[in-house]
mmCIF file of C-alpha atoms in Angstrom:
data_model
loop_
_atom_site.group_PDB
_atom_site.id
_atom_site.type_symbol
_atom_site.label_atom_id
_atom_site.label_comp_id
_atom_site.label_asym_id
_atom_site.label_seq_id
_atom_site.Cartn_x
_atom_site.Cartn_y
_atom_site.Cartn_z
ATOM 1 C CA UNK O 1 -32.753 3.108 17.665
ATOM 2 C CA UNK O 2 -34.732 -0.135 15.844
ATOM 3 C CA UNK O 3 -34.285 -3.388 16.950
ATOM 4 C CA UNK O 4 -31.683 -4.395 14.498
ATOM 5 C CA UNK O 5 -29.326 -1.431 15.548
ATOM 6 C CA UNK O 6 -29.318 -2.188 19.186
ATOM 7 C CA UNK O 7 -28.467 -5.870 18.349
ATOM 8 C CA UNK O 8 -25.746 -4.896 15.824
ATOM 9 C CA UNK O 9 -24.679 -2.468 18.520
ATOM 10 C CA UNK O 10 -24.647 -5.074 21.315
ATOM 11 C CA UNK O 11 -22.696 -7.639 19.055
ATOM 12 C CA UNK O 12 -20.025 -5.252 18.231
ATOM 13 C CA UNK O 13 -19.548 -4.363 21.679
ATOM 14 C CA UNK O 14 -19.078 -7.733 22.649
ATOM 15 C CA UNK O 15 -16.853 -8.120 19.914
ATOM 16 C CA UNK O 16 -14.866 -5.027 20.576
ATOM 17 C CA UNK O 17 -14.436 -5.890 24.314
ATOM 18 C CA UNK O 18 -12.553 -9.303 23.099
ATOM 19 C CA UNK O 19 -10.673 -7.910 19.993
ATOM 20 C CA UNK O 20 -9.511 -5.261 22.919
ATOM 21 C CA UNK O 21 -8.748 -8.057 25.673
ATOM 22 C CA UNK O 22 -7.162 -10.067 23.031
ATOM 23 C CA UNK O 23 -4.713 -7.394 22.149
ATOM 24 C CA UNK O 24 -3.925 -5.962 25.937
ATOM 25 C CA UNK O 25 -2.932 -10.053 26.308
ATOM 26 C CA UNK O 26 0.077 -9.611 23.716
ATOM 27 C CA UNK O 27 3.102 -7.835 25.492
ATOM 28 C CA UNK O 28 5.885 -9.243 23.357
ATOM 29 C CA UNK O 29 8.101 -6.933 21.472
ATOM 30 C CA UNK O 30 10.593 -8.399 19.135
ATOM 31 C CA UNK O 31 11.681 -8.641 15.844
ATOM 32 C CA UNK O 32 10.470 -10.823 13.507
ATOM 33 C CA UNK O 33 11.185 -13.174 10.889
ATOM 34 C CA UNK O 34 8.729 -13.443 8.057
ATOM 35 C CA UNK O 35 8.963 -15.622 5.120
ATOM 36 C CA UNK O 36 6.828 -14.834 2.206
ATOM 37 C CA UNK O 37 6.618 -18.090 0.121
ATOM 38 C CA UNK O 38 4.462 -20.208 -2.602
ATOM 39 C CA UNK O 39 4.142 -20.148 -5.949
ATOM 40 C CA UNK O 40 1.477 -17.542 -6.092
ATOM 41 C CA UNK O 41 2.552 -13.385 -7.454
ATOM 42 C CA UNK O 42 3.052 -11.113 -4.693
ATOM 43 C CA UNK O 43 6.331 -12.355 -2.452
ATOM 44 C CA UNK O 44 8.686 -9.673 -3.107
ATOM 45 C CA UNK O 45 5.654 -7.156 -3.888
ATOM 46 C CA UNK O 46 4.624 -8.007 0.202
ATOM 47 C CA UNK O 47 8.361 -6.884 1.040
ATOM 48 C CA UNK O 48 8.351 -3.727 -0.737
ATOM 49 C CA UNK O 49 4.904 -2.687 0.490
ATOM 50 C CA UNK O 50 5.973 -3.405 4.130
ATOM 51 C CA UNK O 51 9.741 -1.466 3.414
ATOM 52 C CA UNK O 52 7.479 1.311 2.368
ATOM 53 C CA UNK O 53 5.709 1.273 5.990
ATOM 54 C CA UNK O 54 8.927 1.431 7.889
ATOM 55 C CA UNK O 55 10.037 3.805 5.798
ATOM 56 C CA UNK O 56 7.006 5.869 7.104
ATOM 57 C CA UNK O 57 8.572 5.622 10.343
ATOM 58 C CA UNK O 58 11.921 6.827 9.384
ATOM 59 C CA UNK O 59 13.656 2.599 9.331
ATOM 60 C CA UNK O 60 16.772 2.376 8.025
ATOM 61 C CA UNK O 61 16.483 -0.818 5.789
ATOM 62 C CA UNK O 62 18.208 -3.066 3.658
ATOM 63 C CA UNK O 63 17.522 -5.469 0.506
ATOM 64 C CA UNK O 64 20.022 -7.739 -0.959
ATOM 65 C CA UNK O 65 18.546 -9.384 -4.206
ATOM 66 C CA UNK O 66 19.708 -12.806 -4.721
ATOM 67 C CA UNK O 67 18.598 -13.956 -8.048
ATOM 68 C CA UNK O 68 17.835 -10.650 -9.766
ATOM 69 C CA UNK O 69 19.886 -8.480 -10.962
ATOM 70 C CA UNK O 70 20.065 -6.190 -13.981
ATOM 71 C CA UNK O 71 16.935 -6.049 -13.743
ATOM 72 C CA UNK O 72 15.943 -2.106 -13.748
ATOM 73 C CA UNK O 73 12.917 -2.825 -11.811
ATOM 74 C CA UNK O 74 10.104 0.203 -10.691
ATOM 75 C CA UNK O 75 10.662 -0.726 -6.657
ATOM 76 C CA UNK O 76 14.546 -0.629 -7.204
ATOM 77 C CA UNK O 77 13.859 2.947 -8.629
ATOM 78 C CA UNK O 78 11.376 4.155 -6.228
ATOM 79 C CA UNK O 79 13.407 3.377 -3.423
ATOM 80 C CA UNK O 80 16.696 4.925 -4.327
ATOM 81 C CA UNK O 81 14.851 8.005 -3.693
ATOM 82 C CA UNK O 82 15.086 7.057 -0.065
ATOM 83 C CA UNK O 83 19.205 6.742 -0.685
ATOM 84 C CA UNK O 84 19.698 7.972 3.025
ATOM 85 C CA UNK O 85 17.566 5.162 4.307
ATOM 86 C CA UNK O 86 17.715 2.425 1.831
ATOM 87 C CA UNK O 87 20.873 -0.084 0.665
ATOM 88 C CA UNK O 88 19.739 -1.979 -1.981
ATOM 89 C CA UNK O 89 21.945 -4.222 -3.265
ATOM 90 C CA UNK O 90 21.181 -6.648 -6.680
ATOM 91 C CA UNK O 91 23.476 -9.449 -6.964
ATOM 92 C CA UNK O 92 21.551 -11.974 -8.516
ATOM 93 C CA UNK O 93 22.842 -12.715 -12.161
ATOM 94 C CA UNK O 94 19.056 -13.657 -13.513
ATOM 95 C CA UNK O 95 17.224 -16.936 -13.390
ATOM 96 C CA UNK O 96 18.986 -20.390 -13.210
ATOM 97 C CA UNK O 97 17.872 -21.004 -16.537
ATOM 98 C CA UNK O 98 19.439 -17.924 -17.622
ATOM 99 C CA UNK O 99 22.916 -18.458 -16.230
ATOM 100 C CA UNK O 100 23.093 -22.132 -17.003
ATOM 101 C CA UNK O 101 26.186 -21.946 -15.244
ATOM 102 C CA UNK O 102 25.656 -23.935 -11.579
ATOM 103 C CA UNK O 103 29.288 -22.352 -9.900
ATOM 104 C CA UNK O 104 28.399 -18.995 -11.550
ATOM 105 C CA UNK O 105 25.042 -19.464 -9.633
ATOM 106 C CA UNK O 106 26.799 -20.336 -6.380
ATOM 107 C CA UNK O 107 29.565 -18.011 -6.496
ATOM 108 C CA UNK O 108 27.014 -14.882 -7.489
ATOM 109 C CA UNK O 109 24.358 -16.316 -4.440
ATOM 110 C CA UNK O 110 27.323 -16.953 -1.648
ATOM 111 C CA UNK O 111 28.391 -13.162 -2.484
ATOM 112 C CA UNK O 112 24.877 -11.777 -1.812
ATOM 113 C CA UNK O 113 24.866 -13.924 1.348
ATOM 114 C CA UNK O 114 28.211 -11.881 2.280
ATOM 115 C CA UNK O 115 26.383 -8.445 2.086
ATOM 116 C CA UNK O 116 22.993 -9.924 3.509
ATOM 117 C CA UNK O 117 25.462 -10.752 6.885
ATOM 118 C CA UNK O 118 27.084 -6.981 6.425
ATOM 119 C CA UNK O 119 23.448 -5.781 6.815
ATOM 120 C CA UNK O 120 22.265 -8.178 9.747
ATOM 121 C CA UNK O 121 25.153 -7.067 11.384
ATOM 122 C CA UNK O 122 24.653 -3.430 10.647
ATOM 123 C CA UNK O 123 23.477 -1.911 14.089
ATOM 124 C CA UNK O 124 21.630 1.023 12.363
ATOM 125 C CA UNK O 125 19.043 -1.504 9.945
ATOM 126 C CA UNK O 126 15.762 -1.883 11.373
ATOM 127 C CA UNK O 127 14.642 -4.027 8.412
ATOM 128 C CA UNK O 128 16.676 -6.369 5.940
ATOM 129 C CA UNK O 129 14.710 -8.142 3.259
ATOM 130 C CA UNK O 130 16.193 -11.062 1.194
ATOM 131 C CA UNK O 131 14.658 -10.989 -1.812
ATOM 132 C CA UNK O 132 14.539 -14.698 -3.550
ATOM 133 C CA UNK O 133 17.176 -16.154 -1.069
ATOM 134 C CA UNK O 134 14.566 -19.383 -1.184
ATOM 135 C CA UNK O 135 15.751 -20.075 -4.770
ATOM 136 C CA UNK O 136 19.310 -19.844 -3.700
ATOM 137 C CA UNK O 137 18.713 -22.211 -1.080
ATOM 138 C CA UNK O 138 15.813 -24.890 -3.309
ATOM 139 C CA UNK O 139 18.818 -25.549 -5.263
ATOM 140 C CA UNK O 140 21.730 -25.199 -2.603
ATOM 141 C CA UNK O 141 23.636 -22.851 -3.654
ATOM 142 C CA UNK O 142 23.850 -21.896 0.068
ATOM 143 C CA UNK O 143 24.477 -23.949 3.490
ATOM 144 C CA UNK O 144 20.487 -24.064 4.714
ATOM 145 C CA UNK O 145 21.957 -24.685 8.369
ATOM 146 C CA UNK O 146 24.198 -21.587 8.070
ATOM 147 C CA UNK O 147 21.741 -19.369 6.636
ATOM 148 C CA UNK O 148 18.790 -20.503 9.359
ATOM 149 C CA UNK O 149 21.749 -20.365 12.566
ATOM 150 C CA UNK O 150 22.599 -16.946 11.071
ATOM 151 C CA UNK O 151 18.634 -15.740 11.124
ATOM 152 C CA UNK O 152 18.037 -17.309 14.384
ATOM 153 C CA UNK O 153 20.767 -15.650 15.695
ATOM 154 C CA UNK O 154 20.531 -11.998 14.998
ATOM 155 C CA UNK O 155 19.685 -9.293 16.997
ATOM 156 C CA UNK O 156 16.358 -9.443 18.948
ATOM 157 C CA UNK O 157 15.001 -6.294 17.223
ATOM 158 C CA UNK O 158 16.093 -6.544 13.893
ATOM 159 C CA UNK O 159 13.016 -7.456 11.376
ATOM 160 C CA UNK O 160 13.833 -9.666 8.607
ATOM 161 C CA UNK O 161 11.712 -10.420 5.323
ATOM 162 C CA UNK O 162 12.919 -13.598 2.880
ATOM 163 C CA UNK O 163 11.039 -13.858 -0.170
ATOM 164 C CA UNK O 164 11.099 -17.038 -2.777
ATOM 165 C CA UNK O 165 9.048 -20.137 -3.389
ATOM 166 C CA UNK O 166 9.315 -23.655 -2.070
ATOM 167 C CA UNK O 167 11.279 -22.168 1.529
ATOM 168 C CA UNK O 168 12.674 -24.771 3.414
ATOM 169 C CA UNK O 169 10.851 -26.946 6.479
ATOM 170 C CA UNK O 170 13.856 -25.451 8.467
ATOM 171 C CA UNK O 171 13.459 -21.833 7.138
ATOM 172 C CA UNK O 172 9.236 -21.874 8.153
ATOM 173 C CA UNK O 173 10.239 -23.709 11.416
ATOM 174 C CA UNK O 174 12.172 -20.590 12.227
ATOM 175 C CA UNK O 175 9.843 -17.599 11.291
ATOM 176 C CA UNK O 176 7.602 -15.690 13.241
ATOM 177 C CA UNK O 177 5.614 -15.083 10.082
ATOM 178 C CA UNK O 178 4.723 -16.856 7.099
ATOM 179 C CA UNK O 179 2.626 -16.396 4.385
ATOM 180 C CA UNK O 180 2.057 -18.383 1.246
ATOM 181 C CA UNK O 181 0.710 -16.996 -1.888
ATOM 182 C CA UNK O 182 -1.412 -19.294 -3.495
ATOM 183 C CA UNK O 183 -1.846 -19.420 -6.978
ATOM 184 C CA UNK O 184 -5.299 -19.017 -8.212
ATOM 185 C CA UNK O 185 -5.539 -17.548 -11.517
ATOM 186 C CA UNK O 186 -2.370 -15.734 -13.470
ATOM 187 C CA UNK O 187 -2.536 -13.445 -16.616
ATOM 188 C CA UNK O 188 0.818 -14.901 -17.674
ATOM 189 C CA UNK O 189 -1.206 -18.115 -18.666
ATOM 190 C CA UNK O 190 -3.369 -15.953 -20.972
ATOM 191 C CA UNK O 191 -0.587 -14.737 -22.804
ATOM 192 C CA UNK O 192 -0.166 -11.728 -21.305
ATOM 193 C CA UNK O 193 3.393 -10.812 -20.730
ATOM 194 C CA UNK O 194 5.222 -9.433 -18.092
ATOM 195 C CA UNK O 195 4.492 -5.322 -17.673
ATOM 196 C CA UNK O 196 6.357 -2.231 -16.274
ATOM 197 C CA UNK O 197 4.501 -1.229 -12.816
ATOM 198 C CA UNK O 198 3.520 -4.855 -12.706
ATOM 199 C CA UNK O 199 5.408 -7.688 -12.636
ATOM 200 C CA UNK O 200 9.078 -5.007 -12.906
#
């Protein structure tokens, strides 16, 4: 063994015996509440990839879509395959600028928020991910207290996922988890449009 590999060696058993310390020190089991936020790509993309882990492990999971909706999107499709373990529910009516209809908008949002409390209070969901519920609640077309009080309040090992830019102070205050995408550099800008398998 040279020099250099018994001092890379050495390191990374230094390192090793802290990374392993570090992790016998966390003994909490719970579930968690991640927000996914920011005005970067990749929210709802984050939820899917981590539905597709727990579906590795047999979760039953839910998704209620907030602002979406007849939109025949590639995740949608992949994971109606899974029909025995997935309920995936769309109940968005499109963008706000679509609609242009502000009690449409509330009326279609406080429905989803109906089935999103059907599947928090579903004993056999492991995972429920509100996709876009952050729009919903930028422009109030739900009660922020309710929503957070609901959240806060549900089981201790039920895992939930809310996607959407701009969340709320009181929504981040809340989470176990959050992540925000930054934007750095978007094809969109170029003039590429939107693509199956990508952005659908």
């Amino acid at each position: 063994m040279t020099d250099e590999q018994a001092r890379h060696k050495a390191k990374m058993e230094k390192r090793k015996a802290v990374q392993d310390a570090e992790v016998a020190a966390k003994t909490i089991e719970k579930g968690l509440l991640i927000v996914n936020t920011g005005a970067g790509k990749g929210k709802s993309t984050a939820a899917f990839g981590l539905i597709m882990r727990a579906l590795g492990h047999g979760w039953r999971i839910g998704v209620v879509q907030f602002i979406k909706g007849a939109w025949s999107t590639g995740e949608r499709k992949a994971l109606e395959r899974f029909e025995d373990l997935v309920t995936w529910k769309s109940m968005g009516e499109g963008f706000t600028w679509e609609t242009q209809d502000r009690a449409r908008d509330v009326a279609a949002a406080g429905r989803a928020w109906e089935a999103a409390k059907e599947m928090l209070a579903d004993p056999g969901m492991r995972l429920v991910v509100l996709d876009e519920i952050n729009i919903a609640l930028r422009y109030d077309y739900l009660d922020l207290a309710e929503v957070v009080a609901t959240l806060k309040g549900r089981r201790p090992d039920l895992h939930v996922i809310v996607t959407g830019r701009n969340a709320k102070p009181e929504l981040i205050e809340a989470a176990d988890l959050v992540t925000e995408m930054t934007l750095v550099k978007h094809h969109f800008a170029a003039g590429v449009k939107a693509q199956e398998g990508i952005e659908f």
